[in-house]
Amino acid sequence: MDKNTARRIYDTVIYLTSCALSGDRAEADLIVDDVRRILSFAKRHSLNAIVTSALMQIGLAPADAITERNLAIRKIMLLDAEREEILRALEKEKIDYMVLKGVIIKDLYPSIGDRQMADNDILFDARYRKTVRDIMLARGYKVESYDMGDNHDVYLKEPVYNFEMHTHLFNSYYHSVFFRYFENAFARAKKDGFAHYMTDEDYYVYVKAHEYKHYSAGGTGIRSLVDTFVYLNAKKGLLNEEYIEAELEKLGISDYEKNTRKLASKIFSTDFAKANILSYKSENRTDLLSKEERLMLDNFFLSGSYGTAERSVEREIDKMEEKGAHSGIKYIFSRIFPPMEYYKANYPRVYRYKILIPFFIVGRVFSMIFLRPRATARKLKIVFKHKKK
């Protein structure tokens, strides 16, 4: 598929999304690409439900897409009900907690199901990690990961339940600035019993920091821009912009936020989105986005909802290039022999008992070669491809 066709399909996804967000009816004659291809592109960014909503308005939504949207609605309802039970259990055990990210913003979308949910994220007092595990096990969950050095544990249960229980909002090794800023998240939040709530301003700062974490690593999809558009519209005139600007400056992401805010406001304006689609009918089409805006939008489009391994590896290598040559070799070396700060943040037991480090390295190499050979080969291919650039 050529770049122009891909961009037209993505811009059609934006147009349909903008119509669903505004309540405007899309124009069927502007949908020139195959609907299933449009939905396939939308799905990469977890936007297929909201795009289906717009297509339903004009009678172009396939039956299976409508079924998939209904399943997304069912999943949200099941997650909502289950989350309330988990929160009641945390209250009973007197554990401080805070619901995060999509759990909050999904309710600001026009209709239930428009903002699809892969999981629910809950921050809790890290001192009660074992108690939280016991709560989840008692509710029939499988432990996908627990105390593995990351800033969250993962619990799964059929048919659709996926909960990420966070001990911190960010990883102290990979995102040290964000980690330090949000380390005492409970202290700066409003409290109601054992439930904690960020202010609207702090929530927005957190969402943009979390978004930037993905954008600067493997990338993040177009839904991040939709979230920005939806949140700022819902809170229009209610936010302390000076406070937000000051906090974003502390985190070093003020320019990123300004650029994404401007881009989201522009592309999800129905008038702009429609004019942009119409422009593809011109033989001498002039892009309605600036070169910088299109480059940033392409970065979002190429990533999918949760980024790509290739972009993650390339950006890590790029950072190393700033410090010297042979970045590809340095990247491979760092994956096998990480610095002590890595152990401290991600594997505190290994950090505490340093005699375990050789065994950790052997296990890491064994895992790379025998347990994840395809992923390892893919990353090596990316490294050598990057070296040739």
Short mmCIF file of C-alpha atoms in Angstrom, two decimals:
data_model
loop_
_atom_site.label_atom_id
_atom_site.label_comp_id
_atom_site.label_asym_id
_atom_site.label_seq_id
_atom_site.Cartn_x
_atom_site.Cartn_y
_atom_site.Cartn_z
CA MET A 1 0.00 0.00 0.00
CA ASP A 2 1.44 3.40 -0.95
CA LYS A 3 1.87 6.14 1.65
CA ASN A 4 -0.87 8.35 0.18
CA THR A 5 -3.48 5.57 0.39
CA ALA A 6 -2.44 4.73 3.96
CA ARG A 7 -2.73 8.37 4.97
CA ARG A 8 -6.15 8.66 3.34
CA ILE A 9 -7.39 5.65 5.29
CA TYR A 10 -5.99 7.01 8.54
CA ASP A 11 -7.51 10.42 7.81
CA THR A 12 -10.83 8.64 7.19
CA VAL A 13 -10.49 7.04 10.63
CA ILE A 14 -9.97 10.54 12.04
CA TYR A 15 -12.97 11.89 10.12
CA LEU A 16 -15.29 9.13 11.37
CA THR A 17 -13.97 9.52 14.91
CA SER A 18 -14.55 13.27 14.80
CA CYS A 19 -18.14 12.70 13.66
CA ALA A 20 -18.80 10.27 16.50
CA LEU A 21 -17.29 12.70 19.03
CA SER A 22 -19.27 15.70 17.79
CA GLY A 23 -22.53 13.89 17.07
CA ASP A 24 -22.39 14.97 13.42
CA ARG A 25 -23.50 12.52 10.77
CA ALA A 26 -20.68 11.36 8.49
CA GLU A 27 -21.16 11.69 4.74
CA ALA A 28 -21.19 8.27 3.08
CA ASP A 29 -19.77 9.53 -0.22
CA LEU A 30 -16.57 10.59 1.56
CA ILE A 31 -15.85 6.97 2.54
CA VAL A 32 -13.99 5.85 -0.58
CA ASP A 33 -11.89 3.02 0.88
CA ASP A 34 -13.08 -0.45 1.80
CA VAL A 35 -14.88 -0.24 5.16
CA ARG A 36 -13.21 -3.37 6.48
CA ARG A 37 -9.79 -1.93 5.70
CA ILE A 38 -10.76 1.27 7.51
CA LEU A 39 -11.91 -0.76 10.53
CA SER A 40 -8.70 -2.79 10.44
CA PHE A 41 -6.63 0.39 10.63
CA ALA A 42 -8.89 1.72 13.40
CA LYS A 43 -8.49 -1.49 15.39
CA ARG A 44 -4.73 -1.03 15.55
CA HIS A 45 -5.45 2.07 17.60
CA SER A 46 -8.39 0.70 19.64
CA LEU A 47 -10.74 3.02 17.74
CA ASN A 48 -12.81 0.40 15.91
CA ALA A 49 -15.75 0.73 18.33
CA ILE A 50 -16.10 4.50 17.92
CA VAL A 51 -15.53 4.27 14.14
CA THR A 52 -18.20 1.56 13.98
CA SER A 53 -20.54 3.94 15.82
CA ALA A 54 -20.09 6.56 13.08
CA LEU A 55 -20.52 3.94 10.34
CA MET A 56 -23.73 2.67 11.94
CA GLN A 57 -25.23 6.15 11.56
CA ILE A 58 -24.90 5.91 7.78
CA GLY A 59 -25.63 2.21 7.37
CA LEU A 60 -22.09 1.17 6.44
CA ALA A 61 -21.12 -0.84 9.52
CA PRO A 62 -20.66 -4.59 8.87
CA ALA A 63 -22.67 -6.89 11.13
CA ASP A 64 -19.55 -8.40 12.72
CA ALA A 65 -18.22 -4.91 13.52
CA ILE A 66 -21.48 -4.08 15.31
CA THR A 67 -21.20 -7.35 17.24
CA GLU A 68 -17.62 -6.46 18.19
CA ARG A 69 -18.74 -3.04 19.39
CA ASN A 70 -21.48 -4.64 21.51
CA LEU A 71 -18.87 -6.95 23.02
CA ALA A 72 -16.73 -3.91 23.86
CA ILE A 73 -19.71 -2.39 25.68
CA ARG A 74 -20.29 -5.66 27.54
CA LYS A 75 -16.62 -5.79 28.55
CA ILE A 76 -16.76 -2.26 29.98
CA MET A 77 -19.88 -3.09 31.98
CA LEU A 78 -18.29 -6.27 33.36
CA LEU A 79 -15.06 -4.45 34.24
CA ASP A 80 -16.98 -1.64 35.93
CA ALA A 81 -18.95 -4.06 38.10
CA GLU A 82 -15.89 -6.13 38.98
CA ARG A 83 -13.83 -3.04 39.78
CA GLU A 84 -16.41 -1.91 42.33
CA GLU A 85 -16.13 -5.29 44.06
CA ILE A 86 -12.33 -5.03 44.16
CA LEU A 87 -12.49 -1.48 45.51
CA ARG A 88 -14.88 -2.62 48.25
CA ALA A 89 -12.38 -5.32 49.19
CA LEU A 90 -9.58 -2.70 49.36
CA GLU A 91 -11.79 -0.51 51.56
CA LYS A 92 -12.50 -3.46 53.85
CA GLU A 93 -8.76 -4.07 54.25
CA LYS A 94 -8.18 -0.31 54.77
CA ILE A 95 -5.85 -0.03 51.78
CA ASP A 96 -5.43 3.36 50.11
CA TYR A 97 -6.17 3.25 46.37
CA MET A 98 -6.70 5.37 43.27
CA VAL A 99 -8.27 4.41 39.93
CA LEU A 100 -6.25 5.49 36.91
CA LYS A 101 -6.19 6.40 33.23
CA GLY A 102 -8.94 5.01 31.00
CA VAL A 103 -11.20 4.12 33.93
CA ILE A 104 -11.79 7.85 34.35
CA ILE A 105 -11.63 9.21 30.82
CA LYS A 106 -13.94 6.60 29.27
CA ASP A 107 -16.92 8.23 30.98
CA LEU A 108 -16.22 11.51 29.16
CA TYR A 109 -16.76 9.96 25.72
CA PRO A 110 -20.20 10.46 24.08
CA SER A 111 -21.40 6.86 24.47
CA ILE A 112 -20.49 3.80 26.50
CA GLY A 113 -18.12 1.61 24.51
CA ASP A 114 -16.67 4.49 22.47
CA ARG A 115 -13.51 4.33 24.57
CA GLN A 116 -12.47 0.68 24.52
CA MET A 117 -10.76 -0.85 27.55
CA ALA A 118 -8.10 -3.54 27.51
CA ASP A 119 -7.71 -3.50 31.29
CA ASN A 120 -8.32 -1.50 34.45
CA ASP A 121 -5.48 0.22 36.33
CA ILE A 122 -5.57 0.80 40.09
CA LEU A 123 -2.84 2.34 42.26
CA PHE A 124 -2.64 0.97 45.81
CA ASP A 125 -0.45 1.31 48.88
CA ALA A 126 2.59 -0.83 48.04
CA ARG A 127 2.91 -2.02 51.65
CA TYR A 128 -0.16 -4.20 51.04
CA ARG A 129 1.04 -5.98 47.91
CA LYS A 130 0.58 -9.45 49.39
CA THR A 131 -2.85 -8.55 50.76
CA VAL A 132 -3.94 -7.33 47.32
CA ARG A 133 -2.70 -10.58 45.79
CA ASP A 134 -4.75 -12.53 48.34
CA ILE A 135 -7.83 -10.44 47.44
CA MET A 136 -7.40 -11.16 43.75
CA LEU A 137 -6.75 -14.87 44.29
CA ALA A 138 -9.88 -15.10 46.46
CA ARG A 139 -11.83 -13.62 43.57
CA GLY A 140 -10.59 -16.34 41.23
CA TYR A 141 -7.85 -14.44 39.41
CA LYS A 142 -4.76 -15.95 37.85
CA VAL A 143 -1.52 -14.17 38.74
CA GLU A 144 0.04 -13.16 35.43
CA SER A 145 2.91 -11.31 37.14
CA TYR A 146 3.63 -10.48 40.76
CA ASP A 147 6.48 -8.53 42.35
CA MET A 148 8.62 -9.00 39.26
CA GLY A 149 10.34 -5.67 39.75
CA ASP A 150 7.91 -3.67 37.64
CA ASN A 151 5.63 -0.99 39.09
CA HIS A 152 2.52 -3.15 38.76
CA ASP A 153 1.16 -6.66 39.13
CA VAL A 154 -1.16 -8.22 36.56
CA TYR A 155 -4.21 -10.35 37.35
CA LEU A 156 -6.40 -12.13 34.78
CA LYS A 157 -9.75 -13.93 34.97
CA GLU A 158 -12.14 -15.25 32.36
CA PRO A 159 -13.97 -14.08 30.39
CA VAL A 160 -12.54 -10.55 30.04
CA TYR A 161 -11.10 -9.40 33.34
CA ASN A 162 -7.63 -7.83 33.28
CA PHE A 163 -6.45 -5.71 36.21
CA GLU A 164 -3.10 -3.97 36.56
CA MET A 165 -2.53 -3.21 40.23
CA HIS A 166 0.09 -0.48 40.54
CA THR A 167 2.49 0.08 43.42
CA HIS A 168 3.83 3.20 41.69
CA LEU A 169 2.77 5.21 38.67
CA PHE A 170 6.13 4.92 36.88
CA ASN A 171 9.20 2.71 36.82
CA SER A 172 12.07 4.29 38.77
CA TYR A 173 14.76 3.14 36.29
CA TYR A 174 13.18 3.84 32.91
CA HIS A 175 11.28 6.98 33.92
CA SER A 176 13.14 8.38 36.91
CA VAL A 177 11.92 11.99 36.50
CA PHE A 178 8.29 10.90 36.29
CA PHE A 179 8.80 8.40 39.12
CA ARG A 180 10.12 11.05 41.51
CA TYR A 181 7.38 13.53 40.59
CA PHE A 182 4.53 11.03 41.12
CA GLU A 183 6.19 9.01 43.91
CA ASN A 184 3.87 10.43 46.59
CA ALA A 185 0.71 10.40 44.47
CA PHE A 186 -1.55 9.72 47.45
CA ALA A 187 -0.19 12.67 49.41
CA ARG A 188 -1.12 15.20 46.73
CA ALA A 189 -4.56 13.71 45.97
CA LYS A 190 -7.97 14.39 47.48
CA LYS A 191 -9.15 11.67 49.85
CA ASP A 192 -12.55 10.13 50.50
CA GLY A 193 -12.24 7.22 52.89
CA PHE A 194 -9.48 5.08 51.38
CA ALA A 195 -10.22 6.29 47.86
CA HIS A 196 -7.95 8.99 46.44
CA TYR A 197 -8.68 11.28 43.51
CA MET A 198 -6.33 13.47 41.54
CA THR A 199 -7.44 16.99 40.79
CA ASP A 200 -8.48 17.52 37.17
CA GLU A 201 -5.18 19.30 36.56
CA ASP A 202 -3.02 16.59 38.13
CA TYR A 203 -4.93 13.90 36.27
CA TYR A 204 -4.22 15.64 32.95
CA VAL A 205 -0.52 16.03 33.82
CA TYR A 206 -0.37 12.33 34.70
CA VAL A 207 -2.13 11.26 31.49
CA LYS A 208 0.25 13.33 29.35
CA ALA A 209 3.27 11.98 31.24
CA HIS A 210 2.05 8.42 30.77
CA GLU A 211 1.38 9.14 27.10
CA TYR A 212 4.84 10.64 26.63
CA LYS A 213 6.39 7.60 28.31
CA HIS A 214 5.02 5.49 25.46
CA TYR A 215 5.56 8.09 22.73
CA SER A 216 9.26 8.47 23.57
CA ALA A 217 9.81 4.70 23.72
CA GLY A 218 7.88 2.41 21.38
CA GLY A 219 5.35 5.06 20.43
CA THR A 220 1.67 5.46 21.22
CA GLY A 221 -1.37 5.35 18.97
CA ILE A 222 -3.84 7.92 17.75
CA ARG A 223 -6.25 7.17 20.62
CA SER A 224 -3.92 9.17 22.87
CA LEU A 225 -4.81 12.24 20.80
CA VAL A 226 -8.51 11.35 21.05
CA ASP A 227 -8.19 11.15 24.84
CA THR A 228 -6.52 14.58 24.88
CA PHE A 229 -9.28 16.06 22.71
CA VAL A 230 -12.09 14.50 24.76
CA TYR A 231 -10.63 15.48 28.13
CA LEU A 232 -9.84 19.08 27.23
CA ASN A 233 -13.30 19.56 25.70
CA ALA A 234 -15.00 18.10 28.78
CA LYS A 235 -12.95 20.35 31.09
CA LYS A 236 -12.97 23.45 28.89
CA GLY A 237 -12.77 26.60 31.00
CA LEU A 238 -12.41 24.59 34.22
CA LEU A 239 -8.67 23.87 34.30
CA ASN A 240 -5.92 25.95 35.91
CA GLU A 241 -3.78 26.25 32.80
CA GLU A 242 -0.93 28.06 34.55
CA TYR A 243 -0.57 25.25 37.07
CA ILE A 244 -0.62 22.62 34.32
CA GLU A 245 2.02 24.49 32.33
CA ALA A 246 4.29 24.80 35.39
CA GLU A 247 4.01 21.10 36.24
CA LEU A 248 4.62 20.01 32.65
CA GLU A 249 7.74 22.18 32.63
CA LYS A 250 9.01 20.33 35.71
CA LEU A 251 8.57 17.05 33.84
CA GLY A 252 10.19 18.35 30.65
CA ILE A 253 7.16 17.64 28.47
CA SER A 254 5.63 21.09 28.07
CA ASP A 255 6.45 21.36 24.34
CA TYR A 256 5.15 17.84 23.72
CA GLU A 257 1.86 18.66 25.44
CA LYS A 258 1.44 21.91 23.50
CA ASN A 259 2.06 20.18 20.18
CA THR A 260 -0.30 17.29 20.89
CA ARG A 261 -2.99 19.59 22.26
CA LYS A 262 -2.82 21.74 19.13
CA LEU A 263 -2.78 18.72 16.81
CA ALA A 264 -5.71 17.00 18.56
CA SER A 265 -7.79 20.17 18.54
CA LYS A 266 -7.17 20.60 14.83
CA ILE A 267 -7.66 17.10 13.43
CA PHE A 268 -10.78 16.21 15.45
CA SER A 269 -12.61 19.34 14.41
CA THR A 270 -15.29 17.90 12.13
CA ASP A 271 -14.94 20.76 9.66
CA PHE A 272 -11.20 20.21 9.35
CA ALA A 273 -11.50 16.42 9.17
CA LYS A 274 -14.09 16.70 6.39
CA ALA A 275 -12.05 19.26 4.43
CA ASN A 276 -9.00 17.04 4.80
CA ILE A 277 -10.85 14.04 3.31
CA LEU A 278 -12.20 16.17 0.46
CA SER A 279 -8.68 17.32 -0.35
CA TYR A 280 -7.78 13.79 -1.50
CA LYS A 281 -10.11 14.28 -4.48
CA SER A 282 -7.86 17.00 -5.82
CA GLU A 283 -5.26 15.95 -8.39
CA ASN A 284 -2.83 18.48 -6.93
CA ARG A 285 -3.62 17.84 -3.30
CA THR A 286 -2.11 20.17 -0.73
CA ASP A 287 -1.87 18.67 2.76
CA LEU A 288 -3.93 20.72 5.22
CA LEU A 289 -1.48 19.84 7.98
CA SER A 290 1.90 21.49 8.27
CA LYS A 291 4.98 19.38 7.67
CA GLU A 292 5.65 19.22 11.42
CA GLU A 293 2.04 18.29 12.22
CA ARG A 294 1.98 15.56 9.60
CA LEU A 295 5.26 14.12 10.86
CA MET A 296 3.93 13.95 14.41
CA LEU A 297 0.64 12.44 13.24
CA ASP A 298 2.55 9.83 11.21
CA ASN A 299 4.47 8.94 14.36
CA PHE A 300 1.20 8.26 16.16
CA PHE A 301 -0.25 6.33 13.24
CA LEU A 302 2.77 4.08 12.83
CA SER A 303 2.71 3.01 16.47
CA GLY A 304 -0.67 1.40 17.08
CA SER A 305 -2.32 1.51 20.50
CA TYR A 306 0.68 0.37 22.51
CA GLY A 307 3.67 1.19 20.32
CA THR A 308 5.98 -1.12 18.42
CA ALA A 309 9.09 -3.08 19.41
CA GLU A 310 11.01 -1.63 16.46
CA ARG A 311 10.42 1.96 17.49
CA SER A 312 11.29 1.14 21.10
CA VAL A 313 14.63 -0.41 20.16
CA GLU A 314 15.47 2.35 17.68
CA ARG A 315 14.79 5.11 20.16
CA GLU A 316 16.88 3.39 22.81
CA ILE A 317 19.76 3.11 20.35
CA ASP A 318 19.32 6.75 19.33
CA LYS A 319 19.72 7.79 22.97
CA MET A 320 22.95 5.80 23.18
CA GLU A 321 24.26 7.42 19.99
CA GLU A 322 24.19 10.74 21.77
CA LYS A 323 26.78 9.35 24.20
CA GLY A 324 29.13 7.78 21.69
CA ALA A 325 29.65 5.32 18.83
CA HIS A 326 28.82 1.61 18.52
CA SER A 327 25.33 2.18 19.86
CA GLY A 328 24.03 -1.13 18.49
CA ILE A 329 26.69 -3.07 20.37
CA LYS A 330 26.01 -1.00 23.47
CA TYR A 331 22.33 -1.81 23.21
CA ILE A 332 22.98 -5.57 23.03
CA PHE A 333 25.45 -5.34 25.92
CA SER A 334 22.98 -3.35 28.04
CA ARG A 335 20.27 -5.98 27.52
CA ILE A 336 22.56 -8.72 28.85
CA PHE A 337 24.48 -6.71 31.47
CA PRO A 338 22.19 -3.94 32.75
CA PRO A 339 23.56 -1.35 35.22
CA MET A 340 23.00 -1.66 38.97
CA GLU A 341 20.26 0.98 38.86
CA TYR A 342 18.27 -1.43 36.69
CA TYR A 343 18.43 -4.16 39.33
CA LYS A 344 17.55 -1.70 42.09
CA ALA A 345 14.41 -0.54 40.29
CA ASN A 346 13.27 -3.78 38.67
CA TYR A 347 14.76 -6.68 40.64
CA PRO A 348 15.29 -5.45 44.21
CA ARG A 349 16.06 -8.95 45.54
CA VAL A 350 18.89 -9.36 43.03
CA TYR A 351 20.12 -5.87 43.91
CA ARG A 352 20.01 -6.71 47.61
CA TYR A 353 21.77 -10.06 47.19
CA LYS A 354 24.34 -9.27 44.50
CA ILE A 355 25.64 -12.84 44.50
CA LEU A 356 22.50 -13.61 42.45
CA ILE A 357 23.55 -11.35 39.55
CA PRO A 358 25.56 -14.01 37.62
CA PHE A 359 22.60 -16.41 37.86
CA PHE A 360 20.28 -13.62 36.71
CA ILE A 361 22.46 -12.95 33.65
CA VAL A 362 22.63 -16.65 32.73
CA GLY A 363 18.85 -16.89 33.08
CA ARG A 364 18.41 -13.76 30.98
CA VAL A 365 20.55 -15.14 28.14
CA PHE A 366 18.79 -18.53 28.34
CA SER A 367 15.42 -16.76 28.10
CA MET A 368 16.55 -14.68 25.10
CA ILE A 369 17.85 -17.71 23.19
CA PHE A 370 15.47 -20.50 24.11
CA LEU A 371 12.25 -18.99 25.52
CA ARG A 372 11.93 -15.92 23.30
CA PRO A 373 14.04 -16.68 20.21
CA ARG A 374 11.71 -14.92 17.76
CA ALA A 375 11.55 -11.72 19.81
CA THR A 376 15.32 -11.77 20.26
CA ALA A 377 15.92 -12.35 16.54
CA ARG A 378 13.53 -9.52 15.70
CA LYS A 379 15.35 -7.11 17.99
CA LEU A 380 18.74 -8.13 16.62
CA LYS A 381 17.45 -7.54 13.11
CA ILE A 382 16.34 -4.06 14.15
CA VAL A 383 19.75 -3.36 15.73
CA PHE A 384 21.69 -4.34 12.60
CA LYS A 385 19.24 -2.57 10.34
CA HIS A 386 19.71 0.59 12.41
CA LYS A 387 23.49 0.19 12.17
CA LYS A 388 23.32 0.39 8.37
CA LYS A 389 21.43 3.68 8.34
#
